[in-house]
Amino acid sequence: MTPDDLAGFFARRAELDPEAYVELDFTFECAGDPRHAAAALCSEQSTTQWRRVGADEDFRPRFAARVLELDATPRPSGFSYDIPGAPRGAVHACRATIAHPHGNFGPRFPTLVSAVLGEGTFFAPGIPIIRLEDIRFPAAFLARFEGPRFGIAGIRERLRAHGRPVFIGVIKPNIGLPPREFAEIGEQGLLGGLDIAKDDELLTDTPWSPLAERAALMGAAARRATEATGAPKMYMANVTDEVSRLAAQHDVAVAGGAGCLLVNALPVGLSGIRLLRAHATVPLFGHFPFIASFSRVPGYGVHSRVFTRLQRLAGVDAVIMPGFGNRMMMAEQEVLDCIRACLEPMGPIRPCLPVPGGSDWAGTLEGVHRRVGTTDFGFIPGRGVFGHPAGPAAGAASLRQAWDAIVRGIPLAEQATRHEELRRAIEHFGRRPTT
Amino acid sequence: MTPDDLAGFFARRAELDPEAYVELDFTFECAGDPRHAAAALCSEQSTTQWRRVGADEDFRPRFAARVLELDATPRPSGFSYDIPGAPRGAVHACRATIAHPHGNFGPRFPTLVSAVLGEGTFFAPGIPIIRLEDIRFPAAFLARFEGPRFGIAGIRERLRAHGRPVFIGVIKPNIGLPPREFAEIGEQGLLGGLDIAKDDELLTDTPWSPLAERAALMGAAARRATEATGAPKMYMANVTDEVSRLAAQHDVAVAGGAGCLLVNALPVGLSGIRLLRAHATVPLFGHFPFIASFSRVPGYGVHSRVFTRLQRLAGVDAVIMPGFGNRMMMAEQEVLDCIRACLEPMGPIRPCLPVPGGSDWAGTLEGVHRRVGTTDFGFIPGRGVFGHPAGPAAGAASLRQAWDAIVRGIPLAEQATRHEELRRAIEHFGRRPTT
């Protein structure tokens, strides 16, 4: 690029209509002049050829992505990773904020993802290593999406659960357990104190556990538990399936008595979530398979909060995400960033419930609550409820006892002297380090 | 796990019904005993809890994923990447082949991806770094998928293009260029010798270039070019959109005269592709946005051939993929692996056309052909046709002249002395190193 070519891909914020652009925060490592690399990142994402051969025209004023901010630090040690065909030259580690005109792709997930995470981002000349750290949308863009139908307030209202975490249990075993036995232990969890007993994300509609049968049994179990406890209880059915079947699976699950639905967000696709959202009459919980494949390695891929934001935009009412503690191999800050992406203002898009999970039990509740810093979260043990030595009802009770201790400011050990379920939970699960 | 627990997640191939399992090749780095890590990888992917508390049952014989092969090499230097919360202990670099029972998830993309690339793979205790290198399906599983409707043979038949590469040009400029001007240069490319003139993967249905208008103009252009040249010419329309609109966009594009369609595979989702395949009356070309986000970093994520195979299984007739040369930052072997994944036998699933791309022009054709080792590929320049100094017709002609030289065994430089278009292509593009 000539200096003039380059200038067409830079702008000051004040020069641009903020409603016309999404903002993208990237970190990257480049070879050669960082200004050239950042301009290439913009041109490849938008209008690489901004004029026809021989024509006197320039599409950049309206269609070019623009560098708003760029910081570059030399990396004398070279690139962090050994990438085939990586360019040569002096290496810099950079941070850049780019304004990308959303009129180029419109308010649709597949075109958005193609524009901001496609060839333009990952094949920009000079940039072998890049990570999309965050994304911000203007109100004009957000207004074209529906977002969560229920959100946190809607989930709380349906559960009559206010001022405390939502208690969710992943029914275990799941793969291989027939529906009747599955519903028996699920019901025990609900009777013991869970708000929601849920399918594992790997448990879908199979011949050995048909969704219709499982939903009918668990729906009946939830109704009985609601009756017995006087508190609304829900079964969360996993409707993850081909997008052509999502609406039908929703209908089967809800007809059986599911009070909310689980859907594996990336495997189904954001666009599939949006389609399900348009049809759904109950809250949707998004789950995280596949996201780690592009978010874990430092400095490369996509920060997981980007897909938290996109799930919220697509309309999930809750985002189940890898939570705190070494088990989930997420930096604490990344978990907090994802939680904030659920809760912080997002124009007209409702907040959704963050559900950070990973090997939780009664003893990890205090740490999760303290880190989240609010009661607006879902607490989601599996084995911590269904692996309790005295059974799922005791496992669920131990969670509520732990929460009671937190509310009343009582040390967990002291609370355990008065509650057998909590005492046995500590005895059984407490040998593992808590988060 | 106890030694007995461990044994339940290992098997010899001969012990298993090969039709009941998909096989997964992983590379990973683990801390601690590699046999424990490999067993955890299997249990987390399948039946982590294989019995209820207190019950005398074992779901593993039918439902467990099993380690078939495991090689481990000590890595005294520790993990390759600095992963938050990575486990401690002696590190090994491992290769494992795992048999995963497909009855656990069924012949559906979202459940397949959840099972083999979900929490079970990326959060197995002891394994912070893992890459799915390849996947193999038994005939019983493949038989539940439709695969490409046309495949290579169908594309060739429609184009009457046999015994040579399919010549495809990405019309440039695209972002910002109005449909009429776009169709003018597209038509020139077709008249000059392209088989197919295509939309860029970022060019979708927008107010400044509505798909209906673009398809009608380009459809007419393709019909005129077919008439003028006596050879079938196609417009490839990009129908990438929300999954709820794919069928409608197909209808709009085909009604306008599109002879084949482009769809961004991962952004739309494999399940969305399958839905489009069920509706489509013309060949589908899959494009590669987003795949680099999880396939580029060595040793982590997913080898790109896995998603080549899955696109083929979902029913695309051609896979556009990052091709040869440093520009696309793919190891040559990875490109070849992806090409092979298109072409090699896959039970009843038809072969699809590999289209390796990246800054190609007439001068790179020989290298691509030599590496692919067959004429069954698509050659897909953008600027190499539409940036030719004498215009798109000359750019397209230069490709055919280069192919003619290859067929006749004439050096390119010699061929250029007889063909002005090729001579100017070499003069203009030849300053860049060819692949």
CSV table of N, CA and C in Angstrom, one decimal, chain A residues 75-203:
chain,number,residue,atom,x,y,z
A,75,ARG,N,8.8,-7.2,19.7
A,75,ARG,CA,9.0,-8.6,20.3
A,75,ARG,C,10.3,-9.1,19.7
A,76,PRO,N,11.4,-8.8,20.3
A,76,PRO,CA,12.7,-9.2,19.7
A,76,PRO,C,12.8,-10.7,19.6
A,77,SER,N,12.0,-11.4,20.5
A,77,SER,CA,12.1,-12.9,20.5
A,77,SER,C,11.3,-13.5,19.3
A,78,GLY,N,10.6,-12.7,18.5
A,78,GLY,CA,9.9,-13.2,17.4
A,78,GLY,C,8.5,-13.6,17.7
A,79,PHE,N,7.9,-14.4,16.9
A,79,PHE,CA,6.5,-14.8,17.1
A,79,PHE,C,6.4,-15.8,18.3
A,80,SER,N,5.2,-15.7,19.0
A,80,SER,CA,5.0,-16.6,20.1
A,80,SER,C,4.9,-18.1,19.7
A,81,TYR,N,4.3,-18.3,18.5
A,81,TYR,CA,4.1,-19.6,18.0
A,81,TYR,C,4.7,-19.8,16.7
A,82,ASP,N,5.0,-21.1,16.4
A,82,ASP,CA,5.7,-21.5,15.2
A,82,ASP,C,4.6,-21.8,14.1
A,83,ILE,N,4.3,-20.8,13.3
A,83,ILE,CA,3.2,-20.9,12.3
A,83,ILE,C,3.8,-21.1,10.9
A,84,PRO,N,3.3,-22.1,10.2
A,84,PRO,CA,3.8,-22.4,8.9
A,84,PRO,C,3.7,-21.2,8.0
A,85,GLY,N,4.7,-20.8,7.3
A,85,GLY,CA,4.6,-19.7,6.3
A,85,GLY,C,4.5,-18.4,6.9
A,86,ALA,N,4.8,-18.3,8.2
A,86,ALA,CA,4.8,-17.0,8.9
A,86,ALA,C,5.7,-16.0,8.2
A,87,PRO,N,5.2,-14.7,8.1
A,87,PRO,CA,6.0,-13.7,7.3
A,87,PRO,C,7.3,-13.4,8.1
A,88,ARG,N,8.3,-12.9,7.4
A,88,ARG,CA,9.6,-12.5,8.0
A,88,ARG,C,9.6,-11.0,8.2
A,89,GLY,N,10.5,-10.6,9.1
A,89,GLY,CA,10.6,-9.2,9.4
A,89,GLY,C,10.6,-9.0,10.9
A,90,ALA,N,10.8,-7.8,11.4
A,90,ALA,CA,10.8,-7.4,12.8
A,90,ALA,C,9.4,-7.7,13.3
A,91,VAL,N,9.3,-8.3,14.5
A,91,VAL,CA,8.0,-8.7,15.0
A,91,VAL,C,7.5,-7.7,16.1
A,92,HIS,N,6.3,-7.3,16.0
A,92,HIS,CA,5.6,-6.5,17.0
A,92,HIS,C,4.4,-7.2,17.6
A,93,ALA,N,4.2,-7.0,18.9
A,93,ALA,CA,3.0,-7.4,19.5
A,93,ALA,C,2.1,-6.2,19.6
A,94,CYS,N,0.9,-6.3,19.1
A,94,CYS,CA,0.0,-5.1,18.9
A,94,CYS,C,-1.4,-5.3,19.5
A,95,ARG,N,-1.9,-4.1,19.9
A,95,ARG,CA,-3.3,-4.1,20.2
A,95,ARG,C,-4.0,-3.1,19.3
A,96,ALA,N,-5.1,-3.4,18.7
A,96,ALA,CA,-5.7,-2.5,17.8
A,96,ALA,C,-7.2,-2.5,18.0
A,97,THR,N,-7.8,-1.4,17.9
A,97,THR,CA,-9.3,-1.3,17.9
A,97,THR,C,-9.7,-0.9,16.5
A,98,ILE,N,-10.6,-1.6,15.9
A,98,ILE,CA,-11.0,-1.4,14.5
A,98,ILE,C,-12.5,-1.1,14.5
A,99,ALA,N,-12.9,-0.2,13.7
A,99,ALA,CA,-14.3,0.1,13.4
A,99,ALA,C,-14.7,-0.6,12.1
A,100,HIS,N,-15.7,-1.5,12.1
A,100,HIS,CA,-16.0,-2.2,10.9
A,100,HIS,C,-17.5,-1.9,10.6
A,101,PRO,N,-17.7,-1.4,9.4
A,101,PRO,CA,-19.1,-0.9,9.0
A,101,PRO,C,-20.1,-2.1,8.9
A,102,HIS,N,-21.1,-2.1,9.8
A,102,HIS,CA,-22.0,-3.3,9.8
A,102,HIS,C,-22.9,-3.3,8.6
A,103,GLY,N,-23.0,-2.2,7.9
A,103,GLY,CA,-23.7,-2.3,6.7
A,103,GLY,C,-23.1,-3.2,5.6
A,104,ASN,N,-21.9,-3.6,5.8
A,104,ASN,CA,-21.2,-4.5,4.9
A,104,ASN,C,-21.8,-5.9,5.0
A,105,PHE,N,-22.3,-6.3,6.2
A,105,PHE,CA,-22.8,-7.6,6.4
A,105,PHE,C,-24.2,-7.8,7.0
A,106,GLY,N,-24.7,-6.7,7.7
A,106,GLY,CA,-26.0,-6.8,8.2
A,106,GLY,C,-26.2,-7.5,9.5
A,107,PRO,N,-27.4,-7.4,10.1
A,107,PRO,CA,-27.7,-7.9,11.4
A,107,PRO,C,-28.0,-9.4,11.4
A,108,ARG,N,-27.0,-10.2,11.0
A,108,ARG,CA,-27.2,-11.7,10.8
A,108,ARG,C,-25.9,-12.3,11.3
A,109,PHE,N,-26.1,-13.4,12.1
A,109,PHE,CA,-24.9,-14.0,12.7
A,109,PHE,C,-23.9,-14.6,11.6
A,110,PRO,N,-24.4,-15.4,10.6
A,110,PRO,CA,-23.4,-16.0,9.7
A,110,PRO,C,-22.6,-14.9,9.0
A,111,THR,N,-23.2,-13.8,8.6
A,111,THR,CA,-22.4,-12.8,7.9
A,111,THR,C,-21.6,-12.0,8.8
A,112,LEU,N,-22.0,-11.8,10.0
A,112,LEU,CA,-21.2,-11.1,11.1
A,112,LEU,C,-20.0,-11.9,11.4
A,113,VAL,N,-20.1,-13.2,11.6
A,113,VAL,CA,-19.0,-14.1,12.0
A,113,VAL,C,-18.0,-14.2,10.8
A,114,SER,N,-18.6,-14.2,9.6
A,114,SER,CA,-17.7,-14.3,8.4
A,114,SER,C,-16.9,-13.0,8.3
A,115,ALA,N,-17.5,-11.9,8.6
A,115,ALA,CA,-16.8,-10.6,8.4
A,115,ALA,C,-15.7,-10.4,9.5
A,116,VAL,N,-16.0,-10.7,10.7
A,116,VAL,CA,-15.1,-10.4,11.8
A,116,VAL,C,-14.2,-11.6,12.2
A,117,LEU,N,-14.5,-12.8,11.8
A,117,LEU,CA,-13.7,-13.9,12.2
A,117,LEU,C,-13.4,-14.8,11.0
A,118,GLY,N,-13.3,-14.2,9.8
A,118,GLY,CA,-13.1,-14.9,8.6
A,118,GLY,C,-11.7,-14.7,8.1
A,119,GLU,N,-11.6,-14.9,6.7
A,119,GLU,CA,-10.4,-14.7,6.0
A,119,GLU,C,-9.7,-13.4,6.3
A,120,GLY,N,-10.5,-12.4,6.5
A,120,GLY,CA,-10.0,-11.0,6.7
A,120,GLY,C,-9.2,-10.9,8.0
A,121,THR,N,-9.6,-11.6,9.0
A,121,THR,CA,-8.9,-11.6,10.3
A,121,THR,C,-7.8,-12.6,10.3
A,122,PHE,N,-8.0,-13.8,9.9
A,122,PHE,CA,-7.0,-14.8,10.1
A,122,PHE,C,-6.0,-14.9,9.0
A,123,PHE,N,-6.2,-14.2,7.9
A,123,PHE,CA,-5.3,-14.3,6.7
A,123,PHE,C,-4.8,-13.0,6.3
A,124,ALA,N,-4.8,-12.0,7.2
A,124,ALA,CA,-4.3,-10.7,6.8
A,124,ALA,C,-2.8,-10.8,6.6
A,125,PRO,N,-2.3,-10.3,5.5
A,125,PRO,CA,-0.8,-10.4,5.3
A,125,PRO,C,0.0,-9.7,6.4
A,126,GLY,N,1.0,-10.4,6.9
A,126,GLY,CA,1.8,-9.9,8.0
A,126,GLY,C,1.4,-10.3,9.3
A,127,ILE,N,0.2,-11.0,9.5
A,127,ILE,CA,-0.4,-11.2,10.8
A,127,ILE,C,-0.7,-12.7,10.9
A,128,PRO,N,0.3,-13.5,11.4
A,128,PRO,CA,0.0,-15.0,11.5
A,128,PRO,C,-0.8,-15.3,12.8
A,129,ILE,N,-0.6,-14.4,13.8
A,129,ILE,CA,-1.1,-14.7,15.2
A,129,ILE,C,-2.1,-13.5,15.6
A,130,ILE,N,-3.3,-13.9,15.8
A,130,ILE,CA,-4.3,-12.8,16.1
A,130,ILE,C,-5.4,-13.4,17.0
A,131,ARG,N,-5.9,-12.5,17.8
A,131,ARG,CA,-7.0,-12.9,18.7
A,131,ARG,C,-8.1,-11.8,18.7
A,132,LEU,N,-9.3,-12.1,18.5
A,132,LEU,CA,-10.4,-11.1,18.7
A,132,LEU,C,-10.7,-11.1,20.2
A,133,GLU,N,-10.4,-10.0,20.8
A,133,GLU,CA,-10.5,-9.9,22.3
A,133,GLU,C,-11.9,-9.5,22.7
A,134,ASP,N,-12.5,-8.6,21.9
A,134,ASP,CA,-13.8,-8.2,22.3
A,134,ASP,C,-14.6,-7.5,21.1
A,135,ILE,N,-15.8,-7.3,21.3
A,135,ILE,CA,-16.7,-6.8,20.2
A,135,ILE,C,-17.7,-5.9,20.9
A,136,ARG,N,-18.0,-4.7,20.3
A,136,ARG,CA,-19.0,-3.8,20.8
A,136,ARG,C,-19.9,-3.4,19.6
A,137,PHE,N,-21.2,-3.4,20.0
A,137,PHE,CA,-22.2,-3.1,18.9
A,137,PHE,C,-22.9,-1.8,19.2
A,138,PRO,N,-23.2,-1.0,18.2
A,138,PRO,CA,-24.0,0.2,18.4
A,138,PRO,C,-25.5,-0.1,18.6
A,139,ALA,N,-26.2,0.8,19.1
A,139,ALA,CA,-27.6,0.6,19.4
A,139,ALA,C,-28.4,0.3,18.1
A,140,ALA,N,-28.0,0.9,17.0
A,140,ALA,CA,-28.7,0.7,15.7
A,140,ALA,C,-28.6,-0.8,15.3
A,141,PHE,N,-27.5,-1.4,15.6
A,141,PHE,CA,-27.3,-2.8,15.2
A,141,PHE,C,-28.0,-3.7,16.2
A,142,LEU,N,-27.9,-3.4,17.5
A,142,LEU,CA,-28.5,-4.2,18.5
A,142,LEU,C,-30.0,-4.3,18.3
A,143,ALA,N,-30.6,-3.1,17.9
A,143,ALA,CA,-32.0,-3.0,17.7
A,143,ALA,C,-32.6,-4.0,16.7
A,144,ARG,N,-31.7,-4.6,15.9
A,144,ARG,CA,-32.2,-5.5,14.9
A,144,ARG,C,-32.2,-6.9,15.4
A,145,PHE,N,-31.8,-7.1,16.7
A,145,PHE,CA,-31.8,-8.5,17.3
A,145,PHE,C,-32.9,-8.5,18.4
A,146,GLU,N,-33.3,-9.7,18.7
A,146,GLU,CA,-34.4,-9.9,19.7
A,146,GLU,C,-33.8,-10.1,21.1
A,147,GLY,N,-32.7,-10.8,21.2
A,147,GLY,CA,-32.1,-11.1,22.5
A,147,GLY,C,-32.9,-12.0,23.3
A,148,PRO,N,-32.6,-12.2,24.6
A,148,PRO,CA,-33.3,-13.1,25.4
A,148,PRO,C,-34.8,-12.7,25.6
A,149,ARG,N,-35.7,-13.7,25.5
A,149,ARG,CA,-37.1,-13.4,25.7
A,149,ARG,C,-37.4,-13.2,27.2
A,150,PHE,N,-36.7,-14.0,28.0
A,150,PHE,CA,-37.0,-14.0,29.5
A,150,PHE,C,-35.9,-13.3,30.3
A,151,GLY,N,-34.7,-13.7,30.0
A,151,GLY,CA,-33.6,-13.1,30.7
A,151,GLY,C,-33.6,-13.5,32.2
A,152,ILE,N,-32.7,-12.8,32.9
A,152,ILE,CA,-32.6,-13.1,34.4
A,152,ILE,C,-34.0,-12.9,35.1
A,153,ALA,N,-34.6,-11.8,34.8
A,153,ALA,CA,-35.8,-11.5,35.5
A,153,ALA,C,-36.9,-12.5,35.2
A,154,GLY,N,-37.0,-13.0,33.9
A,154,GLY,CA,-38.0,-13.9,33.5
A,154,GLY,C,-37.7,-15.3,34.2
A,155,ILE,N,-36.5,-15.7,34.2
A,155,ILE,CA,-36.1,-17.0,34.9
A,155,ILE,C,-36.5,-16.9,36.4
A,156,ARG,N,-36.1,-15.9,37.0
A,156,ARG,CA,-36.4,-15.7,38.5
A,156,ARG,C,-37.9,-15.7,38.7
A,157,GLU,N,-38.6,-15.1,37.9
A,157,GLU,CA,-40.1,-15.0,38.1
A,157,GLU,C,-40.7,-16.4,38.0
A,158,ARG,N,-40.3,-17.1,36.9
A,158,ARG,CA,-40.8,-18.4,36.7
A,158,ARG,C,-40.5,-19.4,37.9
A,159,LEU,N,-39.3,-19.2,38.5
A,159,LEU,CA,-38.9,-20.0,39.6
A,159,LEU,C,-39.3,-19.4,40.9
A,160,ARG,N,-39.8,-18.2,40.9
A,160,ARG,CA,-40.0,-17.5,42.2
A,160,ARG,C,-38.7,-17.6,43.0
A,161,ALA,N,-37.6,-17.3,42.4
A,161,ALA,CA,-36.3,-17.4,43.1
A,161,ALA,C,-35.7,-16.0,43.0
A,162,HIS,N,-35.7,-15.3,44.1
A,162,HIS,CA,-35.2,-13.9,44.1
A,162,HIS,C,-34.1,-13.8,45.1
A,163,GLY,N,-33.1,-12.9,44.8
A,163,GLY,CA,-32.1,-12.5,45.8
A,163,GLY,C,-31.2,-13.7,46.2
A,164,ARG,N,-31.1,-14.7,45.3
A,164,ARG,CA,-30.2,-15.8,45.6
A,164,ARG,C,-29.8,-16.4,44.2
A,165,PRO,N,-28.7,-17.2,44.2
A,165,PRO,CA,-28.4,-17.9,43.0
A,165,PRO,C,-29.5,-18.9,42.6
A,166,VAL,N,-29.5,-19.2,41.3
A,166,VAL,CA,-30.4,-20.3,40.9
A,166,VAL,C,-29.7,-21.6,41.0
A,167,PHE,N,-30.3,-22.6,41.6
A,167,PHE,CA,-29.6,-23.9,41.9
A,167,PHE,C,-30.0,-24.9,40.8
A,168,ILE,N,-29.0,-25.3,40.1
A,168,ILE,CA,-29.2,-26.2,39.0
A,168,ILE,C,-28.4,-27.5,39.2
A,169,GLY,N,-28.9,-28.6,38.9
A,169,GLY,CA,-28.2,-29.8,39.0
A,169,GLY,C,-28.1,-30.6,37.7
A,170,VAL,N,-26.9,-31.0,37.3
A,170,VAL,CA,-26.8,-31.8,36.1
A,170,VAL,C,-27.0,-33.3,36.5
A,171,ILE,N,-28.1,-33.9,36.0
A,171,ILE,CA,-28.4,-35.3,36.5
A,171,ILE,C,-27.3,-36.2,36.0
A,172,LYS,N,-26.7,-37.0,36.9
A,172,LYS,CA,-25.7,-37.9,36.6
A,172,LYS,C,-25.9,-39.2,37.4
A,173,PRO,N,-25.7,-40.4,36.8
A,173,PRO,CA,-25.3,-40.6,35.4
A,173,PRO,C,-26.3,-40.1,34.4
A,174,ASN,N,-25.8,-40.0,33.2
A,174,ASN,CA,-26.7,-39.6,32.1
A,174,ASN,C,-26.5,-40.5,30.9
A,175,ILE,N,-25.3,-40.5,30.3
A,175,ILE,CA,-25.1,-41.4,29.1
A,175,ILE,C,-25.2,-42.9,29.5
A,176,GLY,N,-26.3,-43.5,29.1
A,176,GLY,CA,-26.5,-44.9,29.4
A,176,GLY,C,-27.7,-45.2,30.3
A,177,LEU,N,-28.1,-44.1,31.1
A,177,LEU,CA,-29.1,-44.3,32.1
A,177,LEU,C,-30.5,-44.2,31.4
A,178,PRO,N,-31.3,-45.2,31.6
A,178,PRO,CA,-32.7,-45.2,31.0
A,178,PRO,C,-33.5,-44.0,31.6
A,179,PRO,N,-34.5,-43.6,30.8
A,179,PRO,CA,-35.3,-42.4,31.3
A,179,PRO,C,-36.0,-42.6,32.6
A,180,ARG,N,-36.5,-43.8,32.9
A,180,ARG,CA,-37.2,-43.9,34.2
A,180,ARG,C,-36.3,-43.7,35.4
A,181,GLU,N,-35.1,-44.4,35.3
A,181,GLU,CA,-34.1,-44.2,36.4
A,181,GLU,C,-33.6,-42.8,36.5
A,182,PHE,N,-33.4,-42.2,35.3
A,182,PHE,CA,-32.9,-40.9,35.2
A,182,PHE,C,-33.9,-39.9,35.9
A,183,ALA,N,-35.2,-40.1,35.6
A,183,ALA,CA,-36.2,-39.2,36.2
A,183,ALA,C,-36.3,-39.4,37.7
A,184,GLU,N,-36.0,-40.6,38.2
A,184,GLU,CA,-36.1,-40.9,39.6
A,184,GLU,C,-35.1,-40.1,40.4
A,185,ILE,N,-33.8,-40.1,39.9
A,185,ILE,CA,-32.8,-39.3,40.6
A,185,ILE,C,-33.0,-37.8,40.4
A,186,GLY,N,-33.4,-37.5,39.2
A,186,GLY,CA,-33.7,-36.1,38.9
A,186,GLY,C,-34.8,-35.5,39.9
A,187,GLU,N,-35.8,-36.3,40.1
A,187,GLU,CA,-36.8,-35.9,41.0
A,187,GLU,C,-36.3,-35.7,42.5
A,188,GLN,N,-35.4,-36.6,42.9
A,188,GLN,CA,-34.8,-36.5,44.2
A,188,GLN,C,-34.1,-35.2,44.3
A,189,GLY,N,-33.3,-34.8,43.3
A,189,GLY,CA,-32.6,-33.6,43.3
A,189,GLY,C,-33.5,-32.4,43.5
A,190,LEU,N,-34.6,-32.4,42.8
A,190,LEU,CA,-35.6,-31.3,42.9
A,190,LEU,C,-36.2,-31.3,44.3
A,191,LEU,N,-36.6,-32.4,44.8
A,191,LEU,CA,-37.2,-32.5,46.1
A,191,LEU,C,-36.2,-32.0,47.2
A,192,GLY,N,-34.9,-32.2,46.9
A,192,GLY,CA,-33.9,-31.8,47.9
A,192,GLY,C,-33.6,-30.3,47.9
A,193,GLY,N,-33.9,-29.6,46.9
A,193,GLY,CA,-33.7,-28.2,46.9
A,193,GLY,C,-33.2,-27.6,45.6
A,194,LEU,N,-33.0,-28.4,44.5
A,194,LEU,CA,-32.7,-27.8,43.3
A,194,LEU,C,-33.9,-27.0,42.7
A,195,ASP,N,-33.6,-25.9,42.0
A,195,ASP,CA,-34.6,-25.2,41.2
A,195,ASP,C,-34.8,-26.0,39.9
A,196,ILE,N,-33.7,-26.4,39.3
A,196,ILE,CA,-33.8,-27.0,38.0
A,196,ILE,C,-32.9,-28.3,38.0
A,197,ALA,N,-33.5,-29.3,37.5
A,197,ALA,CA,-32.7,-30.6,37.2
A,197,ALA,C,-32.5,-30.7,35.7
A,198,LYS,N,-31.3,-30.8,35.3
A,198,LYS,CA,-31.0,-30.7,33.8
A,198,LYS,C,-30.4,-31.9,33.2
A,199,ASP,N,-30.6,-32.0,31.9
A,199,ASP,CA,-29.9,-33.0,31.1
A,199,ASP,C,-28.4,-32.5,30.9
A,200,ASP,N,-27.5,-33.5,30.9
A,200,ASP,CA,-26.1,-33.2,30.5
A,200,ASP,C,-26.1,-32.7,29.1
A,201,GLU,N,-25.1,-31.9,28.7
A,201,GLU,CA,-25.1,-31.4,27.3
A,201,GLU,C,-24.9,-32.5,26.3
A,202,LEU,N,-24.4,-33.7,26.8
A,202,LEU,CA,-24.2,-34.8,25.9
A,202,LEU,C,-25.4,-35.7,25.7
A,203,LEU,N,-26.3,-35.5,26.6
A,203,LEU,CA,-27.5,-36.3,26.6
A,203,LEU,C,-28.6,-35.7,25.7
